[in-house]
XYZ file of C-alpha atoms in Angstrom:
516
model
C -14.814 95.655 62.131
C -12.819 92.575 61.881
C -13.916 89.496 61.597
C -12.340 86.960 62.952
C -11.244 82.460 61.907
C -10.546 80.948 64.782
C -9.452 77.536 63.633
C -9.065 74.231 66.191
C -9.915 71.136 66.273
C -12.766 68.484 67.422
C -11.810 68.035 70.939
C -12.067 72.182 71.681
C -14.415 73.308 69.680
C -17.460 73.068 71.872
C -15.655 75.246 74.630
C -14.054 77.422 72.070
C -17.367 78.517 71.008
C -18.270 78.951 74.612
C -15.819 81.328 75.660
C -16.378 82.980 72.703
C -20.319 83.420 73.637
C -19.035 84.558 76.673
C -17.726 87.771 74.776
C -20.072 88.210 72.808
C -22.542 88.107 75.796
C -19.475 90.890 77.607
C -18.689 88.660 79.812
C -15.772 89.286 81.338
C -13.892 90.436 78.470
C -13.203 93.713 79.854
C -13.323 95.397 76.343
C -16.187 97.530 77.153
C -18.168 95.389 74.556
C -22.005 94.137 75.146
C -23.732 92.074 72.302
C -24.099 94.682 69.642
C -20.959 96.394 70.856
C -17.660 93.270 70.172
C -14.766 95.318 68.096
C -15.236 91.776 66.370
C -16.911 89.463 64.526
C -16.122 85.447 64.405
C -16.199 82.351 63.240
C -15.336 78.886 64.208
C -13.152 75.908 62.178
C -12.761 73.191 63.317
C -10.415 71.201 60.216
C -10.398 68.161 61.038
C -7.998 67.407 63.993
C -8.969 65.813 66.908
C -6.824 67.435 69.326
C -5.974 71.629 68.595
C -2.275 71.333 70.010
C -1.291 68.675 67.537
C -1.825 71.533 64.594
C 0.804 72.750 62.177
C 1.497 76.104 59.843
C 1.925 72.739 57.540
C -1.474 70.969 58.519
C -3.834 74.683 58.678
C -2.215 75.110 54.692
C -2.674 71.848 53.723
C -5.930 71.765 55.053
C -7.245 75.325 54.570
C -7.585 77.022 51.715
C -6.391 80.272 50.478
C -8.191 82.547 50.442
C -10.161 81.657 53.539
C -13.088 81.921 52.694
C -15.963 82.748 55.086
C -19.284 84.098 56.114
C -17.675 87.895 55.390
C -13.962 89.170 54.706
C -11.613 87.320 57.250
C -9.047 90.168 58.777
C -7.393 87.883 60.886
C -6.897 83.759 61.436
C -6.617 82.297 65.497
C -3.953 79.106 65.643
C -3.980 77.265 69.319
C -1.664 78.840 71.216
C 0.349 75.669 71.007
C 0.792 75.545 66.819
C 3.774 74.410 65.447
C 5.554 76.540 62.870
C 6.180 79.898 60.810
C 3.593 81.790 61.173
C 4.742 84.416 59.221
C 5.162 82.352 56.385
C 1.064 81.292 56.885
C 0.534 85.149 57.188
C 1.987 85.709 54.127
C 0.422 82.762 51.776
C -3.324 83.749 53.139
C -2.732 87.578 52.691
C -3.451 88.354 56.508
C -2.778 88.182 59.437
C -2.579 84.631 61.002
C -1.580 84.708 64.941
C -1.544 82.385 67.662
C -3.534 82.514 70.364
C -3.700 82.097 74.334
C -2.114 78.168 75.356
C -5.898 78.056 77.083
C -8.923 78.980 75.710
C -10.332 80.626 78.667
C -7.152 82.714 79.079
C -8.893 84.526 75.669
C -10.115 87.036 77.083
C -6.728 88.041 78.867
C -5.591 87.979 75.402
C -8.152 90.494 73.623
C -7.946 92.352 76.635
C -3.994 92.720 76.660
C -4.766 93.355 72.364
C -7.070 95.991 73.716
C -5.120 97.361 75.881
C -1.591 97.069 75.986
C 1.043 98.303 78.788
C 3.961 99.042 77.941
C 6.679 98.016 80.579
C 9.802 99.475 78.806
C 9.987 102.406 80.918
C 10.912 102.968 84.495
C 12.204 106.627 87.069
C 13.532 104.367 89.770
C 17.067 103.245 89.035
C 18.285 100.223 91.081
C 22.264 100.456 92.599
C 23.018 96.848 93.401
C 25.880 96.561 96.267
C 29.095 93.887 95.578
C 28.637 93.587 99.685
C 32.343 92.148 99.739
C 34.316 94.034 97.114
C 37.318 94.347 99.528
C 37.698 90.708 99.629
C 37.348 90.227 95.520
C 39.616 90.792 93.284
C 39.157 93.170 90.325
C 38.303 89.945 88.439
C 35.368 89.142 90.013
C 33.930 92.683 91.058
C 33.688 92.859 87.571
C 32.365 89.598 86.668
C 29.735 90.222 89.906
C 29.258 93.830 88.177
C 28.007 92.336 84.986
C 25.557 89.747 86.269
C 23.592 91.978 88.545
C 23.630 94.338 85.696
C 22.372 91.582 83.409
C 19.893 91.474 85.989
C 18.627 94.841 86.233
C 21.377 97.415 88.050
C 22.049 100.741 86.683
C 25.304 101.458 89.013
C 26.881 98.709 90.072
C 27.673 100.103 94.026
C 31.128 98.880 95.982
C 30.276 98.042 99.051
C 33.670 97.964 102.318
C 33.469 96.089 105.576
C 34.112 97.020 108.758
C 38.362 96.487 109.859
C 38.912 95.314 105.913
C 41.430 97.174 103.569
C 40.515 98.188 100.280
C 43.890 98.908 98.174
C 42.216 97.963 95.004
C 38.979 99.996 96.021
C 40.327 102.561 92.211
C 41.844 100.199 89.963
C 38.323 98.417 90.991
C 36.319 101.514 90.392
C 38.606 102.605 87.135
C 38.045 99.044 85.979
C 33.982 99.131 86.647
C 34.053 102.529 84.298
C 36.094 101.274 81.678
C 33.522 98.504 81.369
C 30.645 101.051 80.866
C 29.651 100.933 84.247
C 28.293 103.190 86.205
C 29.435 102.447 89.968
C 28.986 104.390 93.156
C 31.227 103.269 96.543
C 30.048 102.626 99.759
C 32.136 103.641 102.919
C 31.759 106.304 105.986
C 35.858 105.970 106.138
C 36.795 109.978 104.090
C 39.839 108.499 102.883
C 37.608 105.512 101.096
C 35.000 107.936 99.402
C 38.022 110.668 98.612
C 39.666 106.948 96.966
C 36.582 106.372 94.952
C 35.680 109.765 94.081
C 39.557 110.735 92.733
C 38.567 107.723 90.398
C 36.260 108.719 88.725
C 33.182 107.476 90.677
C 30.350 108.938 89.977
C 28.458 108.107 93.738
C 29.398 108.168 96.518
C 27.345 106.803 99.644
C 26.832 107.780 102.095
C 27.758 111.160 103.851
C 26.457 112.191 107.209
C 26.332 115.981 108.583
C 29.947 115.010 109.945
C 32.109 114.343 106.133
C 29.574 116.814 104.742
C 32.981 118.512 104.317
C 33.434 115.774 101.192
C 30.994 117.480 99.180
C 33.536 120.219 99.078
C 36.205 118.008 97.281
C 34.610 116.111 94.682
C 34.812 116.691 90.879
C 32.619 117.036 88.830
C 30.267 114.065 88.200
C 30.564 112.575 91.697
C 27.267 112.970 93.528
C 26.818 112.350 97.362
C 24.216 110.478 99.655
C 23.327 112.124 102.280
C 21.961 110.951 105.348
C 21.740 111.604 108.809
C 24.279 111.548 112.423
C 21.246 108.197 112.933
C 18.471 106.759 110.598
C 15.996 109.215 113.507
C 17.993 112.667 112.821
C 15.826 114.154 110.738
C 17.326 117.690 111.457
C 20.738 116.688 110.522
C 19.561 115.216 106.935
C 17.515 118.208 106.063
C 19.927 120.778 107.089
C 22.580 118.880 104.574
C 20.005 118.969 101.734
C 19.064 122.336 102.384
C 23.226 123.463 102.350
C 23.436 121.341 98.896
C 20.705 122.811 97.565
C 22.261 126.742 98.245
C 25.223 125.616 96.834
C 23.811 124.385 93.727
C 25.073 120.881 94.150
C 23.714 117.838 92.778
C 22.582 115.018 96.033
C 20.716 112.200 96.765
C 19.086 111.661 100.717
C 18.654 108.821 101.961
C 16.254 108.634 105.795
C 17.399 104.978 105.682
C 14.478 102.251 105.603
C 14.612 100.230 108.645
C 13.730 96.794 108.745
C 11.174 94.777 110.921
C 10.413 94.842 113.624
C 12.955 98.205 114.999
C 11.155 100.538 112.623
C 10.118 100.265 109.748
C 6.502 101.651 109.746
C 8.481 104.902 111.472
C 10.950 105.395 108.814
C 8.418 105.213 105.566
C 7.350 107.734 107.811
C 10.552 110.012 107.378
C 10.459 109.183 103.604
C 6.876 111.340 102.990
C 8.250 113.394 105.615
C 11.465 114.697 103.436
C 9.280 114.383 100.612
C 6.737 116.648 101.690
C 9.782 118.747 103.439
C 11.238 118.778 99.656
C 8.765 118.240 96.956
C 12.003 118.441 94.246
C 14.868 116.194 96.606
C 15.991 112.961 94.782
C 15.506 110.329 96.939
C 17.320 106.760 97.370
C 15.944 103.767 99.510
C 17.638 101.589 100.580
C 15.696 98.184 100.646
C 18.658 96.032 101.950
C 17.375 96.275 105.388
C 13.765 94.466 105.028
C 14.444 92.411 101.743
C 17.626 91.158 103.005
C 16.314 90.579 107.251
C 12.884 89.626 106.667
C 12.644 85.847 106.056
C 9.470 85.817 102.813
C 9.777 85.467 98.997
C 11.607 89.206 98.360
C 9.093 88.359 95.049
C 6.389 89.945 96.845
C 8.298 91.905 98.881
C 10.226 94.298 96.784
C 6.976 94.687 95.029
C 5.041 96.475 97.930
C 8.496 98.394 98.312
C 9.154 99.719 94.735
C 5.227 100.569 95.095
C 6.344 102.433 98.099
C 9.206 104.091 95.657
C 6.904 105.262 92.749
C 4.699 106.893 94.781
C 7.748 108.872 96.908
C 9.066 109.598 93.769
C 11.981 107.991 95.291
C 15.246 108.243 92.201
C 17.121 105.687 92.906
C 17.588 102.184 95.178
C 20.069 100.090 96.217
C 19.839 96.805 96.962
C 21.578 93.201 97.472
C 21.759 90.138 97.001
C 23.577 88.190 100.429
C 20.869 85.932 101.419
C 19.862 83.029 99.780
C 16.223 84.010 99.344
C 17.695 87.291 97.798
C 19.681 86.181 95.561
C 17.216 87.621 92.295
C 16.253 90.500 94.128
C 17.668 93.191 91.004
C 15.617 91.300 89.160
C 12.599 91.607 91.036
C 13.274 94.924 91.953
C 13.773 95.701 88.132
C 10.341 94.080 87.059
C 8.733 95.393 90.237
C 9.820 98.846 88.789
C 8.786 99.000 85.362
C 5.290 97.486 86.592
C 5.309 100.397 89.221
C 5.812 103.038 87.117
C 3.172 101.945 84.617
C 0.575 102.103 87.428
C 1.359 105.358 88.088
C 1.568 105.855 84.401
C -1.896 104.109 83.743
C -3.142 105.471 86.957
C -4.887 101.962 88.071
C -3.546 99.557 90.024
C -0.530 97.401 90.240
C -3.399 94.176 88.778
C -3.030 93.005 85.060
C 0.181 94.918 84.562
C 2.328 91.600 84.485
C 2.515 88.298 86.212
C 6.152 88.398 86.782
C 5.950 89.022 90.233
C 3.725 86.263 90.933
C 6.300 84.100 91.635
C 4.601 81.531 94.017
C 0.453 81.314 93.223
C -1.454 81.659 89.577
C -4.528 84.909 90.059
C -5.601 81.597 88.082
C -4.536 78.226 88.450
C -7.755 76.299 87.888
C -9.191 76.928 84.755
C -10.917 73.768 84.276
C -14.000 72.699 86.724
C -13.875 69.129 87.355
C -17.269 68.926 85.481
C -15.715 70.822 82.539
C -12.530 68.151 82.681
C -15.407 64.927 82.764
C -16.940 66.040 79.705
C -13.261 66.539 77.623
C -12.567 63.363 79.022
C -16.053 61.605 77.615
C -15.192 62.667 74.089
C -11.011 61.249 74.239
C -10.390 58.052 71.802
C -7.017 57.714 71.798
C -4.639 56.169 74.560
C -2.577 58.971 75.484
C -3.066 60.548 78.827
C -4.600 64.116 79.470
C -3.304 65.756 82.528
C -5.289 68.708 84.601
C -4.937 70.169 87.675
C -8.446 71.724 88.850
C -9.004 72.550 92.467
C -10.040 69.378 94.027
C -6.735 67.048 92.662
C -4.858 66.031 89.719
C -7.040 64.352 86.205
C -5.236 62.211 84.479
C -7.903 60.829 81.619
C -7.170 58.873 78.058
C -10.174 56.311 76.265
C -9.735 54.385 79.232
C -11.789 55.921 81.181
C -10.532 59.181 84.365
C -8.900 59.057 87.595
C -9.166 61.656 89.428
C -6.641 62.088 93.147
C -4.710 64.264 94.523
C -1.062 62.380 95.177
C 0.459 61.138 91.678
C 0.983 57.734 94.894
C -2.435 57.013 94.642
C -3.245 56.900 90.472
C -0.236 55.094 89.682
C -1.185 51.967 89.885
C -4.060 53.293 87.812
C -2.570 53.803 84.796
C -0.705 50.527 83.627
C 2.826 51.433 82.992
C 4.969 49.419 84.775
C 6.427 47.287 81.621
C 6.692 50.431 80.119
C 9.987 52.484 81.680
C 10.002 55.781 79.168
C 6.211 57.295 79.807
C 6.162 55.813 83.159
C 9.464 58.064 83.539
C 6.968 60.454 81.380
C 4.090 60.544 83.975
C 6.378 61.001 86.633
C 7.538 64.129 86.004
C 4.558 65.405 84.535
C 2.730 64.516 87.985
C 4.907 65.787 89.854
C 4.374 69.030 88.635
C 1.042 69.070 88.940
C 1.143 67.984 92.590
C 2.831 71.105 93.379
C 0.642 73.242 90.976
C -1.880 71.801 93.000
C -0.375 72.588 96.070
C 0.139 75.941 95.585
C -2.064 77.022 93.184
C -0.352 77.204 90.083
C -1.116 76.931 86.597
C -0.071 73.332 84.962
C 0.184 72.758 81.861
C 0.507 68.872 80.246
C 4.710 69.197 79.163
C 6.420 72.725 79.855
C 7.808 73.235 83.130
C 5.453 75.096 85.978
C 6.097 79.033 85.564
C 8.104 80.508 88.781
C 8.080 84.752 87.103
C 11.218 86.399 87.758
C 12.697 83.749 90.419
C 13.934 81.478 87.372
C 16.087 82.642 84.741
C 13.177 80.729 82.318
C 9.695 81.846 82.715
C 7.239 80.310 80.822
C 4.281 82.367 80.252
C 7.129 84.751 79.525
C 10.877 84.433 78.075
C 10.377 80.341 78.551
C 7.501 80.146 75.871
C 8.816 82.416 73.339
C 9.423 80.024 70.696
C 8.250 77.872 67.771
C 5.798 75.690 69.160
C 3.773 78.386 71.593
C 3.752 82.515 70.559
C 4.384 84.745 74.629
C 1.643 84.820 76.590
C 3.074 87.955 77.266
C 6.123 89.647 77.159
C 9.941 89.352 78.878
C 10.485 92.733 80.348
C 12.243 94.710 78.389
C 15.479 95.407 78.012
C 16.335 98.404 81.280
C 17.916 101.247 78.956
C 14.962 103.790 79.360
C 14.491 105.766 82.338
C 11.813 108.577 82.180
C 13.228 111.925 84.962
C 11.890 113.130 87.063
C 10.077 116.201 86.357
C 9.744 119.210 89.061
C 6.804 119.017 91.119
C 5.369 115.425 89.419
C 1.822 114.500 90.668
C 2.665 112.010 92.734
C -1.396 110.939 94.234
C -2.826 107.978 92.076
C -6.550 108.563 91.166
C -8.752 105.804 92.232
C -9.647 104.181 88.936
C -11.220 100.404 88.017
C -7.963 98.260 87.493
C -7.525 96.438 84.329
C -7.774 92.352 85.033
C -4.599 90.799 84.834
C -2.886 88.820 81.921
C -3.533 85.241 82.896
C -0.031 82.106 82.280
C -0.879 79.370 79.939
C -3.492 76.722 80.921
C -3.519 72.630 80.310
C -3.600 71.097 77.108
C -5.133 69.072 75.113
C -2.938 66.460 74.506
C 0.897 65.089 75.270
C 2.272 64.895 71.954
C 3.156 62.076 69.988
């Protein structure tokens, strides 16, 4: 059995012991462990520092002798999540793995749960078609630049949208340039001449062929796949007839029953998708989600989570999305993460919880790890002048050796800090208290000295990619590059069983101190 030694500081030692004793008692670890079945034994070692967050690899090397002596042979050394320095060198020095734990002690159960039940988000089944809606108005160079951005965000296919009564004389050049740059391309138009021109230029997909344009399928070169639609969104008979015809020919296709916006038939259109799946169990389906993400003024991360969840249930082969409205500017990134999460949920036969917190852009599942009473107990031990900031359900808490201050408004706290003659420190505290106030108002996790985490809504994601540096080990890995798509299987099962979900991973928590 593993024996783990946890290194910590004086302030954090009591809390660390309480959390580990809770693990011993099977209180929330989610490891199928009781008092006698925890998959490791442990001990805590306080190495003579007050603040665990200020621990460094060099400090550990000086204060912990090698080899590490303990009650049992040590198999792993766990250091604070904010410990700075080269842990690989420490591992070589001690001859055992040295690992960073989570930044917040109360996240230890989730930390060990993830280690025991790792989740693979490297695969997906649903492709993303990302539409450049104004392609006729852009130059070829501009189209290539936009395509590179969309691909970096997770798009698999670049869709060249057309505009009504707008010529697209450089359509063929655009398709050829995109293909030369390594992109897969679809041409999106209801004009026969544009569709044929795109196909001749090397497009991989044509959007879309209603029954009246089905003849174009006869003229397509090998490797060009049409997307079939009805005469209008509710024309299931026409769409189904086109599907049967191309199935009879053995010709590849995608079928799109059209997703309508709210409140103009979204529920009815979802039923159409289900009827299509029931009628054609193995037909590849495309779902255009822009009618919902673009035309609903709501945060798109949640909308995309729901839509990609539906896509996973229906085994949708591809979605078509757009980034036109400013509020939908992260739609491709959101869809990329959502498809991975939902695919993992299907594969694991679990609810989409505890797989990634990247789509929780506004609120945190566990925003306040410490109660006001616990914060007060920690504050009572502090003997130095550095300000610590923590957020609890009742507001903002600021403390140092001179006492604990509490308020819900930073302006109420300001006169109590005595920083009128220290411009640099005042600026720092202003920034941190502003972050803390936002975290309290929204119910987000606040970590002193770090940006708030906004998931896929920002380029840098604290708790994932944005926190993977030498000072702080990642709490959860960012989504991998979109390189592995799981192909559809004929007759694949699509109904998830009702199993208990794996609890979600936590994101960081309050730091012990502001580094000197």
